[in-house]
Coordinates of C-alpha atoms in Angstrom, one line a residue:
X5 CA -69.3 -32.9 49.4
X6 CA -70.9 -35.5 47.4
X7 CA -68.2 -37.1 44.3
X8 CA -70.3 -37.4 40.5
X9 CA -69.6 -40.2 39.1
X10 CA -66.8 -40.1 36.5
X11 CA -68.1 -42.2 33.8
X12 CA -71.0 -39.8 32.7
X13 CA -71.6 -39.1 28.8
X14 CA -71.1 -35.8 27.0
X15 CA -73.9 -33.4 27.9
X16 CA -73.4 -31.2 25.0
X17 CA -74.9 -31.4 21.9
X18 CA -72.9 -32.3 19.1
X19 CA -72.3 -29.0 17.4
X20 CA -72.0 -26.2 20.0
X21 CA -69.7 -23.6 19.1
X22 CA -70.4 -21.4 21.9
X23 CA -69.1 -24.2 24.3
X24 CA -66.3 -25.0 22.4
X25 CA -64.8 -21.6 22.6
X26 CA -65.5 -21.6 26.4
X27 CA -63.9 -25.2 26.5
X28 CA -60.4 -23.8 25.0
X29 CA -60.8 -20.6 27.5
X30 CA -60.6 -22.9 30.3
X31 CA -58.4 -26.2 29.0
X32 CA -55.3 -24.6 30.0
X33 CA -56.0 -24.3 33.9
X34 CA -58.0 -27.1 34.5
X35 CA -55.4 -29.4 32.8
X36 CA -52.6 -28.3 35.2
X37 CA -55.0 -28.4 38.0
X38 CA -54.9 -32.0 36.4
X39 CA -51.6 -32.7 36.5
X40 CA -49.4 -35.5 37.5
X41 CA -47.1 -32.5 39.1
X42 CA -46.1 -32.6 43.1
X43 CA -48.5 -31.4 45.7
X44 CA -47.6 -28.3 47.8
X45 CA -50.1 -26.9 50.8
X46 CA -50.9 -24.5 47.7
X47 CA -52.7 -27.6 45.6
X48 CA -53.5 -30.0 47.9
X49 CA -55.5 -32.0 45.4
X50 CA -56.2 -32.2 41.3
X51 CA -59.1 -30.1 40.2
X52 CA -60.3 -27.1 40.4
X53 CA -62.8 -24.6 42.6
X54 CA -65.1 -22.5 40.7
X55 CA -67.7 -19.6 41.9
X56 CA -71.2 -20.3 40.9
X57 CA -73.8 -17.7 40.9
X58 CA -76.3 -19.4 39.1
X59 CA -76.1 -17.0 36.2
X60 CA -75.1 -17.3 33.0
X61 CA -71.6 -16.8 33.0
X62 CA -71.1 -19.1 36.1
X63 CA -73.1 -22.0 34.7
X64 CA -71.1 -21.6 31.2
X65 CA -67.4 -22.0 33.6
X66 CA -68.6 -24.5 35.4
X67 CA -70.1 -26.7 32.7
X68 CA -66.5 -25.7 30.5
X69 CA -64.2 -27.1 33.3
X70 CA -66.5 -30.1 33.9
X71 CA -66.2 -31.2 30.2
X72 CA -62.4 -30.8 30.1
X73 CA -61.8 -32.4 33.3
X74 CA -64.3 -35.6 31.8
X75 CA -61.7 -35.6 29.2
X76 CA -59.4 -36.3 31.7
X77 CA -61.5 -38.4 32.9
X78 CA -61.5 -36.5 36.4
X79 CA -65.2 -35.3 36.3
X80 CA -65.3 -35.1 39.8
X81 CA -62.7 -32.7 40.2
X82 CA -64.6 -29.5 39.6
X83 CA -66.1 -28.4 43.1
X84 CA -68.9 -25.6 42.5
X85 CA -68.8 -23.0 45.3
X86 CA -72.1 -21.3 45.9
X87 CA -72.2 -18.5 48.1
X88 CA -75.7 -17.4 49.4
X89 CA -75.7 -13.6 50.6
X90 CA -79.4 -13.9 52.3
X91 CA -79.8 -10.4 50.8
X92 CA -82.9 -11.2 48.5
X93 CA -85.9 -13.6 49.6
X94 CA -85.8 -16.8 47.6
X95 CA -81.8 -17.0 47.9
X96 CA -81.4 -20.4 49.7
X97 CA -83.8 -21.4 46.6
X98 CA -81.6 -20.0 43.9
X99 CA -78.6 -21.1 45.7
X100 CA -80.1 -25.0 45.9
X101 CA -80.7 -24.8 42.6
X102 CA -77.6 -23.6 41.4
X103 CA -75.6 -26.4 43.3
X104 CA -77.9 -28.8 41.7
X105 CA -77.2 -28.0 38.5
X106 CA -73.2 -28.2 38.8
X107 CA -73.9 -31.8 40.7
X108 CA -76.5 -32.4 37.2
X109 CA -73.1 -31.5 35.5
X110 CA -70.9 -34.0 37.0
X111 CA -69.5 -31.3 39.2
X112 CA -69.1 -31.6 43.2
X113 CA -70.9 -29.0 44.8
X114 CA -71.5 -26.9 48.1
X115 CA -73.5 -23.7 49.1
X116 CA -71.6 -21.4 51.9
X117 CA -74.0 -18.6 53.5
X118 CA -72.4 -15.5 54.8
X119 CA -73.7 -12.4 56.5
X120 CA -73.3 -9.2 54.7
X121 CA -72.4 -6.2 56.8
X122 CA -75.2 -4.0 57.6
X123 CA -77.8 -6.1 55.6
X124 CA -77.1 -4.3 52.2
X125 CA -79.3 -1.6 52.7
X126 CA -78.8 1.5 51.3
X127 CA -78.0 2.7 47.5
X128 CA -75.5 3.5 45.2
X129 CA -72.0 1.0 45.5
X130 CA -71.9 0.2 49.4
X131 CA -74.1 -2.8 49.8
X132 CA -72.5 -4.3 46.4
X133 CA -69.3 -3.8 47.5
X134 CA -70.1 -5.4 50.7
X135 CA -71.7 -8.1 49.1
X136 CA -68.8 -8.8 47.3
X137 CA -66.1 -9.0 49.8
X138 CA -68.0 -11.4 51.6
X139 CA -68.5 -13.7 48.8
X140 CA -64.8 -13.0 47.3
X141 CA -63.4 -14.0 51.1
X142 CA -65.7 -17.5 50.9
X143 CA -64.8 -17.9 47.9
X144 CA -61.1 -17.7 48.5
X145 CA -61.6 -19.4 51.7
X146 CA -62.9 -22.5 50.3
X147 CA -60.1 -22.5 47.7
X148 CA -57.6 -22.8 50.4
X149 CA -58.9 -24.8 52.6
X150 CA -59.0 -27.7 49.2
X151 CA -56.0 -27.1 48.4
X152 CA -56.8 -25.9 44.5
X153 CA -57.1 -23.0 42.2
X154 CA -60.3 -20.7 42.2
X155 CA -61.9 -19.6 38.4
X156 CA -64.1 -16.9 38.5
X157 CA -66.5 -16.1 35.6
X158 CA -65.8 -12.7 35.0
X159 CA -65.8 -11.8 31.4
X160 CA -64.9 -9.5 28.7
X161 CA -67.4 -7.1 29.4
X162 CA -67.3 -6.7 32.9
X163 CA -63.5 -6.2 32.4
X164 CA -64.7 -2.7 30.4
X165 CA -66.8 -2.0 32.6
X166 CA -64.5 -2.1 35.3
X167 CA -62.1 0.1 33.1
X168 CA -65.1 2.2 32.3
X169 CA -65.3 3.1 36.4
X170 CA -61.9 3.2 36.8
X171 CA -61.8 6.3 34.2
X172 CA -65.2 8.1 35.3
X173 CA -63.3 8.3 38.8
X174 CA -60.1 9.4 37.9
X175 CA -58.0 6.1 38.6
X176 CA -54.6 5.4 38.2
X177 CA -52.5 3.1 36.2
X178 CA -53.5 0.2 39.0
X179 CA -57.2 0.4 38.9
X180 CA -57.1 0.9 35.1
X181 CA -55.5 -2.5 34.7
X182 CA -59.0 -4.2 35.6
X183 CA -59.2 -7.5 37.2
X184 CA -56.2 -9.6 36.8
X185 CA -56.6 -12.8 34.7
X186 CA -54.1 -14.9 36.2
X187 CA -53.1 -13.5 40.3
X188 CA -51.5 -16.2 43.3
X189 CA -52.1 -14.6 46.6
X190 CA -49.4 -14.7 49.6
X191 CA -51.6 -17.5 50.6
X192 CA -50.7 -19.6 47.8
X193 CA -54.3 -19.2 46.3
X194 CA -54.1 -18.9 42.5
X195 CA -57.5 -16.9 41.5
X196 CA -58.0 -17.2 37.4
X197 CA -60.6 -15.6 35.5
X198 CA -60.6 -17.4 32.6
X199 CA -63.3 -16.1 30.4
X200 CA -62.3 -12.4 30.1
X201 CA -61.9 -12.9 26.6
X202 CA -65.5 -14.2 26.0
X203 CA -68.5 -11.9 25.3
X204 CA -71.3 -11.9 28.0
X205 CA -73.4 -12.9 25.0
X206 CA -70.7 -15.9 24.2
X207 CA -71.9 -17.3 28.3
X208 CA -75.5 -17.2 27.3
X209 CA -75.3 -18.8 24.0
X210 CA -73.9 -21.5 25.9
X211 CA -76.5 -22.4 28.2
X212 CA -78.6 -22.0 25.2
X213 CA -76.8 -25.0 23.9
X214 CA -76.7 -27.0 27.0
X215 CA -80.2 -26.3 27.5
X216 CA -79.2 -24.6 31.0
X217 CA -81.6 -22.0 32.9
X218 CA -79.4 -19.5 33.9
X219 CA -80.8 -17.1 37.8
X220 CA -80.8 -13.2 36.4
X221 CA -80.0 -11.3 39.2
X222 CA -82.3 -8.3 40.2
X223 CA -79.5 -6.3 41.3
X224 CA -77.7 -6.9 37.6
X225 CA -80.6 -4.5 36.3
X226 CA -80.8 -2.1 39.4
X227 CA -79.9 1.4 38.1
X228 CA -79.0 2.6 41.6
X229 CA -75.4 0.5 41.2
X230 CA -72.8 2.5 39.0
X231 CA -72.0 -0.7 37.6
X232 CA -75.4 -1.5 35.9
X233 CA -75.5 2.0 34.5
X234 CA -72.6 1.8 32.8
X235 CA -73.4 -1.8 31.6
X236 CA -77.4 -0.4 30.5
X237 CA -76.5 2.7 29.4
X238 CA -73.2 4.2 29.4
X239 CA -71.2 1.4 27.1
X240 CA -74.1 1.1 24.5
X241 CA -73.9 5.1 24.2
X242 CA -70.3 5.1 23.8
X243 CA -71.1 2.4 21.0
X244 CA -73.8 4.3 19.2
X245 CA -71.8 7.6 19.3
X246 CA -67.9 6.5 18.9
X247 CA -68.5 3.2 16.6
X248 CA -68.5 -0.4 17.8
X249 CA -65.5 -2.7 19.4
X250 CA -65.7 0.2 22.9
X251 CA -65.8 -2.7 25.2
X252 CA -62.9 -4.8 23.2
X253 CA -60.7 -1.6 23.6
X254 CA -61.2 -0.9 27.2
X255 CA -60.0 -4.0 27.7
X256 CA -57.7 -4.0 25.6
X257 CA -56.4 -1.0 27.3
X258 CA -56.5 -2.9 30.9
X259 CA -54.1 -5.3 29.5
X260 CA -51.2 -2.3 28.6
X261 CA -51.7 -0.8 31.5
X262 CA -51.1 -4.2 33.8
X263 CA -48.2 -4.7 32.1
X264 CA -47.3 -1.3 32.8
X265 CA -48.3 -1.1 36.0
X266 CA -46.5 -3.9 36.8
X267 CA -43.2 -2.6 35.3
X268 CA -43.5 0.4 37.7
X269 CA -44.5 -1.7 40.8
X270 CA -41.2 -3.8 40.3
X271 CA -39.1 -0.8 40.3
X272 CA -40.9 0.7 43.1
X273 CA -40.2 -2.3 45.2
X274 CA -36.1 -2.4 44.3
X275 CA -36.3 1.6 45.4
X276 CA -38.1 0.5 48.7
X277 CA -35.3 -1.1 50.6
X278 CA -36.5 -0.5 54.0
X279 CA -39.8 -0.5 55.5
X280 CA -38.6 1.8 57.9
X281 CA -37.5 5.7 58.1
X282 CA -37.1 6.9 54.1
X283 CA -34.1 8.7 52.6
X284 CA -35.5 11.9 51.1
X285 CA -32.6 12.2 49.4
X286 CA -32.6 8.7 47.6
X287 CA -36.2 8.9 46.6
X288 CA -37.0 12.6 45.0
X289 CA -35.2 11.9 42.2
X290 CA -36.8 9.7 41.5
X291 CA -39.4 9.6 38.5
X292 CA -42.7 10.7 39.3
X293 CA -44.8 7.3 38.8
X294 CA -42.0 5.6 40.9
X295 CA -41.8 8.0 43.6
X296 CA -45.6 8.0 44.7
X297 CA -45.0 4.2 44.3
X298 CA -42.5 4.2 47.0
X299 CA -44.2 6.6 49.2
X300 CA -47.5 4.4 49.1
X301 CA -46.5 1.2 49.6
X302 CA -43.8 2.5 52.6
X303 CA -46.6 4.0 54.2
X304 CA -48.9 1.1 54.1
X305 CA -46.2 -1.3 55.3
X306 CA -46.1 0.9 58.3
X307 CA -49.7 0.6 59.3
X308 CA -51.4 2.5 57.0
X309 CA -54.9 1.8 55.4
X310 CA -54.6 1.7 51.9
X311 CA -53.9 5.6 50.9
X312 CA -56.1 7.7 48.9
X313 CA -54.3 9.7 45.5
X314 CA -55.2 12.5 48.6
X315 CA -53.2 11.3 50.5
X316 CA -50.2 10.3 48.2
X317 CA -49.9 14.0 47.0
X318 CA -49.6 15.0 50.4
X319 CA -46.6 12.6 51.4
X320 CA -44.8 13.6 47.9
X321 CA -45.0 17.7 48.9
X322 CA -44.0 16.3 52.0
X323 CA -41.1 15.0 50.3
X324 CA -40.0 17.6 47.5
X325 CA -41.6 21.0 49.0
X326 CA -41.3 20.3 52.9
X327 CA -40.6 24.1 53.9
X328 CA -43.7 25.2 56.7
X329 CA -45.6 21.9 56.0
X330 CA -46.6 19.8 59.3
X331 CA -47.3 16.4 59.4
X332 CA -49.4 14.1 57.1
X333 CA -52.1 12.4 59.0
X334 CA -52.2 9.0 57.7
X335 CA -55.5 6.5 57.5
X336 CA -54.9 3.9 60.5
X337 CA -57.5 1.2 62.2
X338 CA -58.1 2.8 65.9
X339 CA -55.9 1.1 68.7
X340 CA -57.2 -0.4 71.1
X341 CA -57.7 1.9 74.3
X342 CA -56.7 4.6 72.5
X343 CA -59.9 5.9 70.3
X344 CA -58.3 9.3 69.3
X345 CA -54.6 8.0 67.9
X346 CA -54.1 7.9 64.3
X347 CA -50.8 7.7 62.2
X348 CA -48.7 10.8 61.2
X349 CA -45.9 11.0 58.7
X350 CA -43.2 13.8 59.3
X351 CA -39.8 14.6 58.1
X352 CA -36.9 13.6 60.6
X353 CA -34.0 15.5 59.0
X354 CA -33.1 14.3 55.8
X355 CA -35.7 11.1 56.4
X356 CA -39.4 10.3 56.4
X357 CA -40.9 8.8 59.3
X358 CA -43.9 7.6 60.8
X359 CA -45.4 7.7 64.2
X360 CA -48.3 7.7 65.9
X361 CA -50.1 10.7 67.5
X362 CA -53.2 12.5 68.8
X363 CA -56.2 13.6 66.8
X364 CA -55.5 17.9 66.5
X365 CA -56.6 20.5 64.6
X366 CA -54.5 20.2 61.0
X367 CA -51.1 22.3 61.3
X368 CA -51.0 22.8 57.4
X369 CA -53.0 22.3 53.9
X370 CA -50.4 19.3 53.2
X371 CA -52.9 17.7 55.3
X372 CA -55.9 15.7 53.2
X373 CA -59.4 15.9 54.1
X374 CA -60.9 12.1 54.5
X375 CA -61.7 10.8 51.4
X376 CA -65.7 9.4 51.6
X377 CA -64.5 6.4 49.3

């Protein structure tokens, strides 16, 4: 990691309004990352990590946190994280160049190259999904290991279109909520996501200010990714037919239902008292939203895989309509040495319980297919 120098000039023009209003979106974060506060083994050091692409919205956080923290006159704290997927040929290039551009900045800089499972072949979500665990877990990774908060350049729109996916596949109040602005992990990683209420158009006016080149990802205008077709086609629709301000709204809606969401997860969590057998009798009174709370996250605290809404139904007839219904096979990683076990959930007189069993033919419809997501 190489330190800029911290007594650089502006390297924005004079008027820039573009830049300003991505200045204020991140002046709050990266002036407590600046802090004269304590240092905990969540901030190890002042400053900040942020996830550079290459693209436009990545270029715009990056150069907005380097010309608040030069304010500060800690120019040096902004580390760049570039993360090179190998998927496309030219990468390492478009990676190098990125970094040199956050170092052109004042920024620190470093690119981290990860293997994508299976290559990203194929079509539709899988290799994007991949792609972006991968990148998320470096990402996250390198924001640990320095100690400081991670900004992500996700912004207004891809908040609707996340919202607008969520919808087309019958989400719940969880996925609807979008990506969470402001999250701290169990690890002490705080991951922000400042610009979500910026305009994708807002990022590239900046680097038409700055004078930046921003990389346009081919996969960004790749109509075999659900994403892109909502993005090219399915939001400008919804525009032309229902009136402007779609992508505003969905948004808009993300941030009720979080808060809603929220609200619901709380009370789920005081209802869960035990991560053991469950009291039928405490939790089917309770209200609906609450109750498949409960029975989702008790499941996954013991040992499930995250549970499909499949899945959830099954455990809540398990619960209120029990008569002639066996038990509820439950996703579950394979143990070792044991290829065919998997996780069942059964009533145990008036309690729920899980356990672990042999594959078998399904004893009742309570039973959910698997779920190809």
């Amino acid at each position: 990691m190489t330190d800029a120098p911290s007594d650089r000039r502006p390297f924005w023009p004079r008027r820039s309004p573009a830049f300003l209003r991505a200045r204020r979106a991140v002046r709050g974060v990266v002036g407590e990352s600046l802090d004269d506060g304590p240092r905990t083994y969540q901030r190890r050091a002042p400053g900040v990590v942020v996830g550079l692409s290459g693209g436009a919205d990545s270029l715009a956080l990056t150069a907005a946190c380097v010309a608040e923290a030069m304010a500060a006159g800690e120019c040096a704290a902004v580390h760049a994280v570039v993360v090179d997927h190998g998927l496309q040929e030219g990468s390492a290039a478009v990676a190098e160049k990125a970094a040199a551009t956050a170092r052109g900045l004042g920024a620190t800089a470093e690119i981290i190259r990860v293997d994508v499972p299976g290559g990203g072949d194929g079509a539709g979500e899988g290799p994007e999904a991949a792609a972006r665990t991968v990148r998320h877990a470096a990402l996250h990774g390198a924001a640990l290991r320095l100690g400081r908060p991670l900004l992500l350049a996700h912004t207004l729109d891809d908040q609707a279109e996340t919202v607008l996916l969520g919808l087309a596949r019958g989400a719940g109040t969880t996925a609807l909520s979008g990506m969470d602005p402001d999250r701290t992990w169990d690890d002490g990683v705080r991951v922000v996501r400042p610009l979500l209420g910026l305009r994708r158009a807002d990022t590239e006016a900046v680097c038409d200010e700055l004078g930046l080149e921003p990389w346009h990802d081919p996969h960004n205008a790749d109509p075999r990714f659900a994403r892109v077709r909502a993005r090219a086609t399915a939001l400008p629709m919804l525009e032309e037919l229902l009136g402007p301000g779609i992508a505003e709204n969905l948004a808009r809606t993300a941030d009720l239902l979080r808060a809603d969401a929220r609200a619901l997860d709380a009370l789920a969590d005081d209802a869960l008292r035990t991560a053991d057998e469950l009291d039928v009798g405490d939790v089917v009174t309770l209200p609906d939203a609450v109750r498949t709370r409960v029975l989702k996250k008790w499941a996954e605290a013991n040992g499930s895989a995250p549970l499909t809404a499949a899945h959830v139904t099954a455990l809540d007839k398990l619960v209120g309509d029990h008569r002639g219904r066996g038990p509820v096979a439950l996703p579950s990683a394979e143990t070792p040495g044991h290829p065919g076990s998997r996780l069942v959930a059964h009533r145990k007189g008036g309690t729920l319980a899980v356990s672990r069993g042999l594959i078998a033919p399904p004893r009742s419809r309570s039973e959910p297919r698997s779920d190809p997501e």
